[in-house]
Short mmCIF file of C-alpha atoms in Angstrom, two decimals:
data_model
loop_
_atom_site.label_atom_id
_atom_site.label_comp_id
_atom_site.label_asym_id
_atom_site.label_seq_id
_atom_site.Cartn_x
_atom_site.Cartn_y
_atom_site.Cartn_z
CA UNK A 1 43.51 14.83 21.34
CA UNK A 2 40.55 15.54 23.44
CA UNK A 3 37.57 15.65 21.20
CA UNK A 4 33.91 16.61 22.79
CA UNK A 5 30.59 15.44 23.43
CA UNK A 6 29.28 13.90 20.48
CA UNK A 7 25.57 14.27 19.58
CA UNK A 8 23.00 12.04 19.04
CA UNK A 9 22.29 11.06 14.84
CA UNK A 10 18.75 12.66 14.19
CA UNK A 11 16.29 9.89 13.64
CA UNK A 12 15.06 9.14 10.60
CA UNK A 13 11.48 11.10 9.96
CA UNK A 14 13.37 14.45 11.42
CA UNK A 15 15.83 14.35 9.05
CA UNK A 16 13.33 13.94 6.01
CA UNK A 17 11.57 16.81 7.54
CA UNK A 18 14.66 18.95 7.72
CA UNK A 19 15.61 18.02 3.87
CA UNK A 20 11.80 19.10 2.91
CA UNK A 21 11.27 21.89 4.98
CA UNK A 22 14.85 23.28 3.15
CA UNK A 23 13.23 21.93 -0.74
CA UNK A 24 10.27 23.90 0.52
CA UNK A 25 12.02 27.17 -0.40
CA UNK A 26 12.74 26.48 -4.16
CA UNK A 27 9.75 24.23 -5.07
CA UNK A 28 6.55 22.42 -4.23
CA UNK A 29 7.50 19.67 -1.65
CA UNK A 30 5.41 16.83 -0.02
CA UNK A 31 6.45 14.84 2.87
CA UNK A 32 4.81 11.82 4.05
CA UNK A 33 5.11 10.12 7.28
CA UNK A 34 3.61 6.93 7.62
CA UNK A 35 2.93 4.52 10.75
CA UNK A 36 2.25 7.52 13.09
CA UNK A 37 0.90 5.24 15.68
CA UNK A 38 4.17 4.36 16.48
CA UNK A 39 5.07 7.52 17.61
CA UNK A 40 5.35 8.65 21.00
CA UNK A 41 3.94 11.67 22.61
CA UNK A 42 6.77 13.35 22.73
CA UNK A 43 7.15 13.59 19.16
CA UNK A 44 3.85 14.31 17.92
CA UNK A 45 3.77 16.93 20.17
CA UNK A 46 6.78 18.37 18.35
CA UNK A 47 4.63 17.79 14.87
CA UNK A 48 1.84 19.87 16.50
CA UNK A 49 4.26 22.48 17.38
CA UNK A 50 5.67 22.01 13.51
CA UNK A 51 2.17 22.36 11.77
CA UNK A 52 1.08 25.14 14.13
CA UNK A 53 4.34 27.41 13.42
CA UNK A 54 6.50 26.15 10.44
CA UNK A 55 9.58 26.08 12.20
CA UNK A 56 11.34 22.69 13.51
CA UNK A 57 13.65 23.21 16.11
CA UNK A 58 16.66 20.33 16.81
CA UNK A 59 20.24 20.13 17.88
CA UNK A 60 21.13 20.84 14.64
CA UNK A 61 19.19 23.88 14.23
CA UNK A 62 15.90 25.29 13.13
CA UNK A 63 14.60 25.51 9.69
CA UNK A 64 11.10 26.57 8.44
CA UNK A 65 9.11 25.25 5.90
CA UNK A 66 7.90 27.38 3.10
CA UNK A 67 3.96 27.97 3.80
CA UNK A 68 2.95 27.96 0.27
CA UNK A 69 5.04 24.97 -0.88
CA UNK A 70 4.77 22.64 1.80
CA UNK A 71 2.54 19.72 2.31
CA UNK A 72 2.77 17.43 5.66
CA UNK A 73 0.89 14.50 4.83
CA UNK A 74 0.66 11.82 8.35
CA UNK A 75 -0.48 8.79 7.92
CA UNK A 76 -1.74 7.05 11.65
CA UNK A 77 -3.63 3.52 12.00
CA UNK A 78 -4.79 4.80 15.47
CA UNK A 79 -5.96 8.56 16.08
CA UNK A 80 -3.31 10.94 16.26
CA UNK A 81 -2.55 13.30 19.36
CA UNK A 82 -5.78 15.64 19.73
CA UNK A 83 -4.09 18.83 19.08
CA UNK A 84 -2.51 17.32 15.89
CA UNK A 85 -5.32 15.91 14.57
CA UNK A 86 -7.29 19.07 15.47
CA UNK A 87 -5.38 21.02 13.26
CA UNK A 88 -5.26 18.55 10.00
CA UNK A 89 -7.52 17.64 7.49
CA UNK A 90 -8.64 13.95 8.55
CA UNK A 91 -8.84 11.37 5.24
CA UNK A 92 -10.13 8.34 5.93
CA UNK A 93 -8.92 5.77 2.95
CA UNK A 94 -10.14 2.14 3.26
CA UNK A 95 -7.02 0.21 1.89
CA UNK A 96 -8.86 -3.02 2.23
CA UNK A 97 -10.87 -2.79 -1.07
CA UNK A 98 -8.07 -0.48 -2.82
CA UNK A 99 -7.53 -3.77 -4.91
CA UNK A 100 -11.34 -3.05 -6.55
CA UNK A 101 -9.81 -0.11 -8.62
CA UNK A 102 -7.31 -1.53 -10.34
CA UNK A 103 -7.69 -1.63 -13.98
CA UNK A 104 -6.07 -3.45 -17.17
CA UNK A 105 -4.32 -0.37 -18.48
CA UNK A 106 -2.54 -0.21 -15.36
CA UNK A 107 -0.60 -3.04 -15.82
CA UNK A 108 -0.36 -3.14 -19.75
CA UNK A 109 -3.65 -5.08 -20.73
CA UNK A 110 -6.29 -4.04 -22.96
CA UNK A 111 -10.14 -3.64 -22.07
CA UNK A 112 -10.50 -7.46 -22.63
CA UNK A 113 -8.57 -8.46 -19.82
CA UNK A 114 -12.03 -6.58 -17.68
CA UNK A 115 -13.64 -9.89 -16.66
CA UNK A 116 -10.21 -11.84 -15.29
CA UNK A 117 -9.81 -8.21 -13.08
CA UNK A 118 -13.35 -8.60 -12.16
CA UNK A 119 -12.81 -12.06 -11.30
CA UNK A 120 -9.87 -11.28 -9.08
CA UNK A 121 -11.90 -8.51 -7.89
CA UNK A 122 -14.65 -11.52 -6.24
CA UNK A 123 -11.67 -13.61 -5.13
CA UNK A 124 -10.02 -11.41 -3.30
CA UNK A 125 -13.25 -10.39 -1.32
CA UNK A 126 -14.18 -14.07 -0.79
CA UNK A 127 -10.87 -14.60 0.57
CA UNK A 128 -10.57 -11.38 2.22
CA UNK A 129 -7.40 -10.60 0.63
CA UNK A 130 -6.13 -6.98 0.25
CA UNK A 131 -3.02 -7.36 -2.46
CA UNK A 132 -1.17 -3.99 -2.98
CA UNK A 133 -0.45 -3.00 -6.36
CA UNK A 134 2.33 -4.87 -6.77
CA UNK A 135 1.21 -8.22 -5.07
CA UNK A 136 -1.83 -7.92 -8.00
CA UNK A 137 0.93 -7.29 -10.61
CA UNK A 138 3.23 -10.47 -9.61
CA UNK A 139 -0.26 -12.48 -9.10
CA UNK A 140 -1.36 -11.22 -12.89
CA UNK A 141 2.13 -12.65 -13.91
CA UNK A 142 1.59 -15.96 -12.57
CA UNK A 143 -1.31 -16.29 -13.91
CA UNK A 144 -0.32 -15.13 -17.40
CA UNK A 145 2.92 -17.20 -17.62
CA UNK A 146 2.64 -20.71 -14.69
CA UNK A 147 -0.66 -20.72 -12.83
CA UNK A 148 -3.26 -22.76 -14.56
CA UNK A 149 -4.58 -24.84 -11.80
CA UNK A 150 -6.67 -24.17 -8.36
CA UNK A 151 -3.85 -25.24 -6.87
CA UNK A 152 -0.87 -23.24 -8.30
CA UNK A 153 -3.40 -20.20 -7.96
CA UNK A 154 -3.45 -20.69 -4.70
CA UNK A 155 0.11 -21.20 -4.14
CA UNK A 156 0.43 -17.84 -5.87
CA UNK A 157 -1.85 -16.09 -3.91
CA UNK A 158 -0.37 -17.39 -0.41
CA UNK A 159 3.10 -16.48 -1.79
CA UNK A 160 2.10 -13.04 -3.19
CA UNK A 161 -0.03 -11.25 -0.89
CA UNK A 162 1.35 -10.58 2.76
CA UNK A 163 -1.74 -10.60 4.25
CA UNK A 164 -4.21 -13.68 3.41
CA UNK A 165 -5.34 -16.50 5.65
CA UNK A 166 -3.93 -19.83 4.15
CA UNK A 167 -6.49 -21.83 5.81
CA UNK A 168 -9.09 -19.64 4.05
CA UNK A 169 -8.11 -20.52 0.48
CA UNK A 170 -8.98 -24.17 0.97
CA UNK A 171 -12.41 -23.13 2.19
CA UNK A 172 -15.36 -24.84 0.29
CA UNK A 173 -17.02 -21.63 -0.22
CA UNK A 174 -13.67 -19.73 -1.95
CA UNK A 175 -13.50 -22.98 -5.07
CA UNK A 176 -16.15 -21.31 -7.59
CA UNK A 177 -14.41 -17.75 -7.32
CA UNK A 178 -11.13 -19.52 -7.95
CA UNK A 179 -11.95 -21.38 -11.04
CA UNK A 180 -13.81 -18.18 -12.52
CA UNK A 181 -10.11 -16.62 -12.19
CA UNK A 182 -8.66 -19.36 -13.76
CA UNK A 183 -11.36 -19.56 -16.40
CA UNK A 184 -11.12 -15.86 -16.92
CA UNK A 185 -7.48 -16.80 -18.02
CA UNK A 186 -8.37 -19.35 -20.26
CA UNK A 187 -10.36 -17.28 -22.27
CA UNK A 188 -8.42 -14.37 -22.16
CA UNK A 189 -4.96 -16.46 -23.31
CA UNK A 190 -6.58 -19.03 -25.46
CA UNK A 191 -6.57 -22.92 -24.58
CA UNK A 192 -4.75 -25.17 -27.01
CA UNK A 193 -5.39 -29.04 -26.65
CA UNK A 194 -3.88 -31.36 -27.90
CA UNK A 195 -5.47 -34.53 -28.83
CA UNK A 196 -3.11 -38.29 -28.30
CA UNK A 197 -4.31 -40.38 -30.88
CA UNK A 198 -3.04 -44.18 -31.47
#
């Protein structure tokens, strides 16, 4: 049998924004799309056409988003197309020191743990690092359970976090911020020695 033409799948990003735009009747709805600069022209000009009328138009139809529930948040590391960005509300968020705000609580340690955050706080800036939350959290784990040398703290850092220079956690200046981490953990878990005697 003779079937016909078939049509194109709908990339990913207009398919979320069909799903949200259709959530958008019955409840609150967010949608986030991220790494804007990758976009072409084409399709932000779409996105303008979407924020300035509600409606998104494909080959699959038209839907409209729900004024009152919808939020279209776009995330760009280069500026967006004028018109788009004419019509938003520009944020400017500086992900590089995001690692400055994270606290004990947030990953199930008490007030005491303050200094050894503050001390990863320093490192991080002397080895420009940026970890994301969960890069801190898996660093914070090998420091509480394997990591007890300059060394192995380093191995855990180049392991953990995506983006540091290897070459710059060797460098002369970065030692004293590393052993105040690993002091900071000393303290915090308690050293036991153990004396050899003959």
């Amino acid at each position: 049998s003779a079937s016909g033409p078939v049509d194109a799948p709908l990339p990913l990003y207009e398919r979320s924004l069909i799903e949200a735009c259709a959530f958008s009747e019955a409840e609150r709805t967010v949608l986030i799309l991220d790494q804007l600069q990758g976009a072409d022209f084409a399709t932000q000009m779409r996105l303008y056409r979407f924020v300035d009328c509600g409606e998104w138009s494909s080959p699959a139809g038209s839907v409209q988003a729900h004024a009152k529930n919808f939020l279209l948040l776009l995330i760009s590391e280069q500026p967006l197309y004028h018109s788009l960005a004419k019509c938003s509300f520009r944020v400017w968020t500086d992900a590089q020191r995001g690692f400055l705000d994270y606290r004990p609580a947030d990953y199930n340690l008490g007030a005491e743990a303050q200094a050894l955050f503050d001390a990863m706080a320093s490192l991080c800036v002397e080895t420009a690092a940026a970890p994301t939350p969960s890069e801190f959290g898996q660093i914070l784990d090998d420091l509480m359970q394997r990591a007890r040398s300059e060394e192995q703290l380093r191995q855990s850092l180049f392991g953990r976090i995506e983006t540091i220079e290897r070459a710059r956690l060797y460098a002369p200046e970065v030692l004293p911020a590393l052993r105040a981490v690993l002091f900071e953990v000393e303290r915090l878990l308690g050293v036991d020695e153990v004396v050899l005697s003959d």
